[in-house]
Amino acid sequence: MLHHFYLFLLAAIQGVTELFPISSLGHSILVPALFRWPIDRDASWFLPFIVVLHLGTLAALLSFFWRDWVELIGAFLRDRGRPRSAETRLLWLLILASIPAGLLGLALAHRIKDLFGGFSFAAVALMVNGALLIWGDHLRAREPSHTLEKLSWRRALIIGFAQSLALIPGFSRSGATLVAGIGVGLDYANSARFSFLLATPIIGAAGLLEVPKLAHQHLNHGLLGVIVISGVISAIFAWFSVWFLMRYFHQHEIKALRPFGIYCILFGAFALIVGNGGL
């Protein structure tokens, strides 16, 4: 039962950190190692566990933004794929922005995690992620020059390339896309909306590609139940995270990313010190 508690806790952390700009992959490496949780990342059941957590996050995003997706897909069908309306154009921008991370993920994801998935690297990358968020606040000091309706194809592609940073443990997908969105002239709220809409296809594709592997895992009913419950926990925490963040970014016009940036720098430094036996 104690072992199950740690899995539930990791599911909650995944649900929050996947959407907060603080790197879910970095936290999944640092937190269990720092606090010596009895979780075997090399166990055959760990991959199905992570897949279900991602599907939980996907469910949360779809349930929160379902009206947006209904409007986007409905407009796309009415326009027969031609960017006649703002909704169809936005859907094409999301498709375009999904391509860089999708291609790099298919080609390099496992290699990148093998090369850069170590504890110390994840801690340093988390600190760099924090500095990136604070830099994003500096960029936001300028007046926003674009809305999503006026976002160009080139600027959407820049956000898409920024999303690829999340393949490196310690870098946040939402953090990178938020900063890139601000950098190309969006305000916090529009950048957050584009970031969360963009997260849906990439998280969905990453999770669904791994689903067939679940069939090859011989999991007992008890462990399978724990994994399913963990997915539900991840979904619940992810939904409340996006609910909070959308309101947060609507209410803050300056320095909205700074608290997350400071947290990443402090936690990364703490992980380095404790992880290297400094305390």
mmCIF file with all atom_site columns, N, CA and C in Angstrom, residues 12-51:
data_model
loop_
_atom_site.group_PDB
_atom_site.id
_atom_site.type_symbol
_atom_site.label_atom_id
_atom_site.label_alt_id
_atom_site.label_comp_id
_atom_site.label_asym_id
_atom_site.label_entity_id
_atom_site.label_seq_id
_atom_site.pdbx_PDB_ins_code
_atom_site.Cartn_x
_atom_site.Cartn_y
_atom_site.Cartn_z
_atom_site.occupancy
_atom_site.B_iso_or_equiv
_atom_site.pdbx_formal_charge
_atom_site.auth_seq_id
_atom_site.auth_comp_id
_atom_site.auth_asym_id
_atom_site.auth_atom_id
_atom_site.pdbx_PDB_model_num
ATOM 1   N N  . ALA A 1 12 ? -0.167 12.843 -9.121  1.00 0.00 ? 12 ALA A N  1
ATOM 2   C CA . ALA A 1 12 ? -0.591 14.211 -8.813  1.00 0.00 ? 12 ALA A CA 1
ATOM 3   C C  . ALA A 1 12 ? 0.457  15.215 -9.289  1.00 0.00 ? 12 ALA A C  1
ATOM 4   N N  . ILE A 1 13 ? 1.727  14.900 -9.058  1.00 0.00 ? 13 ILE A N  1
ATOM 5   C CA . ILE A 1 13 ? 2.817  15.782 -9.502  1.00 0.00 ? 13 ILE A CA 1
ATOM 6   C C  . ILE A 1 13 ? 2.817  15.904 -11.017 1.00 0.00 ? 13 ILE A C  1
ATOM 7   N N  . GLN A 1 14 ? 2.600  14.790 -11.709 1.00 0.00 ? 14 GLN A N  1
ATOM 8   C CA . GLN A 1 14 ? 2.543  14.799 -13.167 1.00 0.00 ? 14 GLN A CA 1
ATOM 9   C C  . GLN A 1 14 ? 1.400  15.691 -13.649 1.00 0.00 ? 14 GLN A C  1
ATOM 10  N N  . GLY A 1 15 ? 0.240  15.565 -13.029 1.00 0.00 ? 15 GLY A N  1
ATOM 11  C CA . GLY A 1 15 ? -0.909 16.356 -13.444 1.00 0.00 ? 15 GLY A CA 1
ATOM 12  C C  . GLY A 1 15 ? -0.669 17.849 -13.317 1.00 0.00 ? 15 GLY A C  1
ATOM 13  N N  . VAL A 1 16 ? 0.058  18.254 -12.286 1.00 0.00 ? 16 VAL A N  1
ATOM 14  C CA . VAL A 1 16 ? 0.348  19.681 -12.071 1.00 0.00 ? 16 VAL A CA 1
ATOM 15  C C  . VAL A 1 16 ? 1.482  20.154 -12.969 1.00 0.00 ? 16 VAL A C  1
ATOM 16  N N  . THR A 1 17 ? 2.590  19.426 -12.954 1.00 0.00 ? 17 THR A N  1
ATOM 17  C CA . THR A 1 17 ? 3.799  19.917 -13.615 1.00 0.00 ? 17 THR A CA 1
ATOM 18  C C  . THR A 1 17 ? 3.756  19.803 -15.131 1.00 0.00 ? 17 THR A C  1
ATOM 19  N N  . GLU A 1 18 ? 2.850  18.988 -15.679 1.00 0.00 ? 18 GLU A N  1
ATOM 20  C CA . GLU A 1 18 ? 2.728  18.911 -17.130 1.00 0.00 ? 18 GLU A CA 1
ATOM 21  C C  . GLU A 1 18 ? 2.231  20.219 -17.711 1.00 0.00 ? 18 GLU A C  1
ATOM 22  N N  . LEU A 1 19 ? 1.406  20.947 -16.960 1.00 0.00 ? 19 LEU A N  1
ATOM 23  C CA . LEU A 1 19 ? 0.814  22.172 -17.468 1.00 0.00 ? 19 LEU A CA 1
ATOM 24  C C  . LEU A 1 19 ? 1.395  23.429 -16.832 1.00 0.00 ? 19 LEU A C  1
ATOM 25  N N  . PHE A 1 20 ? 1.782  23.369 -15.564 1.00 0.00 ? 20 PHE A N  1
ATOM 26  C CA . PHE A 1 20 ? 2.544  24.477 -14.998 1.00 0.00 ? 20 PHE A CA 1
ATOM 27  C C  . PHE A 1 20 ? 3.898  24.518 -15.708 1.00 0.00 ? 20 PHE A C  1
ATOM 28  N N  . PRO A 1 21 ? 4.489  25.701 -15.882 1.00 0.00 ? 21 PRO A N  1
ATOM 29  C CA . PRO A 1 21 ? 5.736  25.790 -16.671 1.00 0.00 ? 21 PRO A CA 1
ATOM 30  C C  . PRO A 1 21 ? 6.976  25.375 -15.877 1.00 0.00 ? 21 PRO A C  1
ATOM 31  N N  . ILE A 1 22 ? 6.928  24.190 -15.259 1.00 0.00 ? 22 ILE A N  1
ATOM 32  C CA . ILE A 1 22 ? 8.020  23.797 -14.361 1.00 0.00 ? 22 ILE A CA 1
ATOM 33  C C  . ILE A 1 22 ? 8.557  22.399 -14.652 1.00 0.00 ? 22 ILE A C  1
ATOM 34  N N  . SER A 1 23 ? 8.234  21.835 -15.810 1.00 0.00 ? 23 SER A N  1
ATOM 35  C CA . SER A 1 23 ? 8.801  20.584 -16.324 1.00 0.00 ? 23 SER A CA 1
ATOM 36  C C  . SER A 1 23 ? 8.350  19.330 -15.575 1.00 0.00 ? 23 SER A C  1
ATOM 37  N N  . SER A 1 24 ? 7.420  18.617 -16.168 1.00 0.00 ? 24 SER A N  1
ATOM 38  C CA . SER A 1 24 ? 6.960  17.351 -15.579 1.00 0.00 ? 24 SER A CA 1
ATOM 39  C C  . SER A 1 24 ? 8.040  16.285 -15.657 1.00 0.00 ? 24 SER A C  1
ATOM 40  N N  . LEU A 1 25 ? 8.777  16.247 -16.773 1.00 0.00 ? 25 LEU A N  1
ATOM 41  C CA . LEU A 1 25 ? 9.820  15.238 -16.934 1.00 0.00 ? 25 LEU A CA 1
ATOM 42  C C  . LEU A 1 25 ? 10.947 15.465 -15.928 1.00 0.00 ? 25 LEU A C  1
ATOM 43  N N  . GLY A 1 26 ? 11.308 16.734 -15.733 1.00 0.00 ? 26 GLY A N  1
ATOM 44  C CA . GLY A 1 26 ? 12.330 17.040 -14.741 1.00 0.00 ? 26 GLY A CA 1
ATOM 45  C C  . GLY A 1 26 ? 11.914 16.643 -13.344 1.00 0.00 ? 26 GLY A C  1
ATOM 46  N N  . HIS A 1 27 ? 10.670 16.927 -12.984 1.00 0.00 ? 27 HIS A N  1
ATOM 47  C CA . HIS A 1 27 ? 10.188 16.575 -11.649 1.00 0.00 ? 27 HIS A CA 1
ATOM 48  C C  . HIS A 1 27 ? 10.063 15.065 -11.464 1.00 0.00 ? 27 HIS A C  1
ATOM 49  N N  . SER A 1 28 ? 9.704  14.345 -12.535 1.00 0.00 ? 28 SER A N  1
ATOM 50  C CA . SER A 1 28 ? 9.589  12.894 -12.410 1.00 0.00 ? 28 SER A CA 1
ATOM 51  C C  . SER A 1 28 ? 10.951 12.237 -12.197 1.00 0.00 ? 28 SER A C  1
ATOM 52  N N  . ILE A 1 29 ? 12.016 12.926 -12.573 1.00 0.00 ? 29 ILE A N  1
ATOM 53  C CA . ILE A 1 29 ? 13.375 12.432 -12.317 1.00 0.00 ? 29 ILE A CA 1
ATOM 54  C C  . ILE A 1 29 ? 13.869 12.877 -10.950 1.00 0.00 ? 29 ILE A C  1
ATOM 55  N N  . LEU A 1 30 ? 13.671 14.155 -10.629 1.00 0.00 ? 30 LEU A N  1
ATOM 56  C CA . LEU A 1 30 ? 14.275 14.739 -9.434  1.00 0.00 ? 30 LEU A CA 1
ATOM 57  C C  . LEU A 1 30 ? 13.561 14.343 -8.141  1.00 0.00 ? 30 LEU A C  1
ATOM 58  N N  . VAL A 1 31 ? 12.233 14.439 -8.129  1.00 0.00 ? 31 VAL A N  1
ATOM 59  C CA . VAL A 1 31 ? 11.507 14.242 -6.875  1.00 0.00 ? 31 VAL A CA 1
ATOM 60  C C  . VAL A 1 31 ? 11.667 12.830 -6.311  1.00 0.00 ? 31 VAL A C  1
ATOM 61  N N  . PRO A 1 32 ? 11.410 11.774 -7.105  1.00 0.00 ? 32 PRO A N  1
ATOM 62  C CA . PRO A 1 32 ? 11.577 10.425 -6.533  1.00 0.00 ? 32 PRO A CA 1
ATOM 63  C C  . PRO A 1 32 ? 13.010 10.144 -6.079  1.00 0.00 ? 32 PRO A C  1
ATOM 64  N N  . ALA A 1 33 ? 14.001 10.665 -6.832  1.00 0.00 ? 33 ALA A N  1
ATOM 65  C CA . ALA A 1 33 ? 15.393 10.429 -6.448  1.00 0.00 ? 33 ALA A CA 1
ATOM 66  C C  . ALA A 1 33 ? 15.768 11.201 -5.188  1.00 0.00 ? 33 ALA A C  1
ATOM 67  N N  . LEU A 1 34 ? 15.326 12.456 -5.095  1.00 0.00 ? 34 LEU A N  1
ATOM 68  C CA . LEU A 1 34 ? 15.654 13.287 -3.932  1.00 0.00 ? 34 LEU A CA 1
ATOM 69  C C  . LEU A 1 34 ? 15.104 12.699 -2.641  1.00 0.00 ? 34 LEU A C  1
ATOM 70  N N  . PHE A 1 35 ? 13.866 12.245 -2.699  1.00 0.00 ? 35 PHE A N  1
ATOM 71  C CA . PHE A 1 35 ? 13.193 11.782 -1.490  1.00 0.00 ? 35 PHE A CA 1
ATOM 72  C C  . PHE A 1 35 ? 13.175 10.254 -1.370  1.00 0.00 ? 35 PHE A C  1
ATOM 73  N N  . ARG A 1 36 ? 13.942 9.614  -2.270  1.00 0.00 ? 36 ARG A N  1
ATOM 74  C CA . ARG A 1 36 ? 14.160 8.166  -2.211  1.00 0.00 ? 36 ARG A CA 1
ATOM 75  C C  . ARG A 1 36 ? 12.847 7.374  -2.179  1.00 0.00 ? 36 ARG A C  1
ATOM 76  N N  . TRP A 1 37 ? 11.977 7.732  -3.116  1.00 0.00 ? 37 TRP A N  1
ATOM 77  C CA . TRP A 1 37 ? 10.724 6.996  -3.228  1.00 0.00 ? 37 TRP A CA 1
ATOM 78  C C  . TRP A 1 37 ? 11.007 5.601  -3.782  1.00 0.00 ? 37 TRP A C  1
ATOM 79  N N  . PRO A 1 38 ? 10.331 4.587  -3.292  1.00 0.00 ? 38 PRO A N  1
ATOM 80  C CA . PRO A 1 38 ? 10.564 3.208  -3.763  1.00 0.00 ? 38 PRO A CA 1
ATOM 81  C C  . PRO A 1 38 ? 9.861  2.933  -5.090  1.00 0.00 ? 38 PRO A C  1
ATOM 82  N N  . ILE A 1 39 ? 10.293 3.650  -6.134  1.00 0.00 ? 39 ILE A N  1
ATOM 83  C CA . ILE A 1 39 ? 9.708  3.491  -7.460  1.00 0.00 ? 39 ILE A CA 1
ATOM 84  C C  . ILE A 1 39 ? 10.812 3.052  -8.421  1.00 0.00 ? 39 ILE A C  1
ATOM 85  N N  . ASP A 1 40 ? 10.621 1.923  -9.057  1.00 0.00 ? 40 ASP A N  1
ATOM 86  C CA . ASP A 1 40 ? 11.599 1.386  -10.003 1.00 0.00 ? 40 ASP A CA 1
ATOM 87  C C  . ASP A 1 40 ? 11.246 1.858  -11.411 1.00 0.00 ? 40 ASP A C  1
ATOM 88  N N  . ARG A 1 41 ? 11.963 2.861  -11.904 1.00 0.00 ? 41 ARG A N  1
ATOM 89  C CA . ARG A 1 41 ? 11.690 3.424  -13.228 1.00 0.00 ? 41 ARG A CA 1
ATOM 90  C C  . ARG A 1 41 ? 11.991 2.437  -14.354 1.00 0.00 ? 41 ARG A C  1
ATOM 91  N N  . ASP A 1 42 ? 12.763 1.399  -14.046 1.00 0.00 ? 42 ASP A N  1
ATOM 92  C CA . ASP A 1 42 ? 13.110 0.400  -15.068 1.00 0.00 ? 42 ASP A CA 1
ATOM 93  C C  . ASP A 1 42 ? 12.163 -0.795 -15.076 1.00 0.00 ? 42 ASP A C  1
ATOM 94  N N  . ALA A 1 43 ? 11.197 -0.806 -14.176 1.00 0.00 ? 43 ALA A N  1
ATOM 95  C CA . ALA A 1 43 ? 10.245 -1.923 -14.114 1.00 0.00 ? 43 ALA A CA 1
ATOM 96  C C  . ALA A 1 43 ? 9.372  -1.949 -15.367 1.00 0.00 ? 43 ALA A C  1
ATOM 97  N N  . SER A 1 44 ? 8.899  -3.134 -15.733 1.00 0.00 ? 44 SER A N  1
ATOM 98  C CA . SER A 1 44 ? 8.122  -3.281 -16.963 1.00 0.00 ? 44 SER A CA 1
ATOM 99  C C  . SER A 1 44 ? 6.790  -2.529 -16.899 1.00 0.00 ? 44 SER A C  1
ATOM 100 N N  . TRP A 1 45 ? 6.286  -2.284 -15.696 1.00 0.00 ? 45 TRP A N  1
ATOM 101 C CA . TRP A 1 45 ? 4.994  -1.611 -15.553 1.00 0.00 ? 45 TRP A CA 1
ATOM 102 C C  . TRP A 1 45 ? 5.115  -0.088 -15.570 1.00 0.00 ? 45 TRP A C  1
ATOM 103 N N  . PHE A 1 46 ? 6.365  0.445  -15.501 1.00 0.00 ? 46 PHE A N  1
ATOM 104 C CA . PHE A 1 46 ? 6.514  1.892  -15.355 1.00 0.00 ? 46 PHE A CA 1
ATOM 105 C C  . PHE A 1 46 ? 6.095  2.626  -16.632 1.00 0.00 ? 46 PHE A C  1
ATOM 106 N N  . LEU A 1 47 ? 6.420  2.071  -17.799 1.00 0.00 ? 47 LEU A N  1
ATOM 107 C CA . LEU A 1 47 ? 6.014  2.714  -19.049 1.00 0.00 ? 47 LEU A CA 1
ATOM 108 C C  . LEU A 1 47 ? 4.493  2.787  -19.175 1.00 0.00 ? 47 LEU A C  1
ATOM 109 N N  . PRO A 1 48 ? 3.760  1.678  -18.944 1.00 0.00 ? 48 PRO A N  1
ATOM 110 C CA . PRO A 1 48 ? 2.296  1.803  -18.963 1.00 0.00 ? 48 PRO A CA 1
ATOM 111 C C  . PRO A 1 48 ? 1.774  2.836  -17.964 1.00 0.00 ? 48 PRO A C  1
ATOM 112 N N  . PHE A 1 49 ? 2.413  2.909  -16.811 1.00 0.00 ? 49 PHE A N  1
ATOM 113 C CA . PHE A 1 49 ? 2.024  3.882  -15.787 1.00 0.00 ? 49 PHE A CA 1
ATOM 114 C C  . PHE A 1 49 ? 2.147  5.308  -16.336 1.00 0.00 ? 49 PHE A C  1
ATOM 115 N N  . ILE A 1 50 ? 3.289  5.627  -16.952 1.00 0.00 ? 50 ILE A N  1
ATOM 116 C CA . ILE A 1 50 ? 3.514  6.967  -17.493 1.00 0.00 ? 50 ILE A CA 1
ATOM 117 C C  . ILE A 1 50 ? 2.552  7.254  -18.649 1.00 0.00 ? 50 ILE A C  1
ATOM 118 N N  . VAL A 1 51 ? 2.300  6.252  -19.483 1.00 0.00 ? 51 VAL A N  1
ATOM 119 C CA . VAL A 1 51 ? 1.366  6.429  -20.597 1.00 0.00 ? 51 VAL A CA 1
ATOM 120 C C  . VAL A 1 51 ? -0.016 6.810  -20.084 1.00 0.00 ? 51 VAL A C  1
#
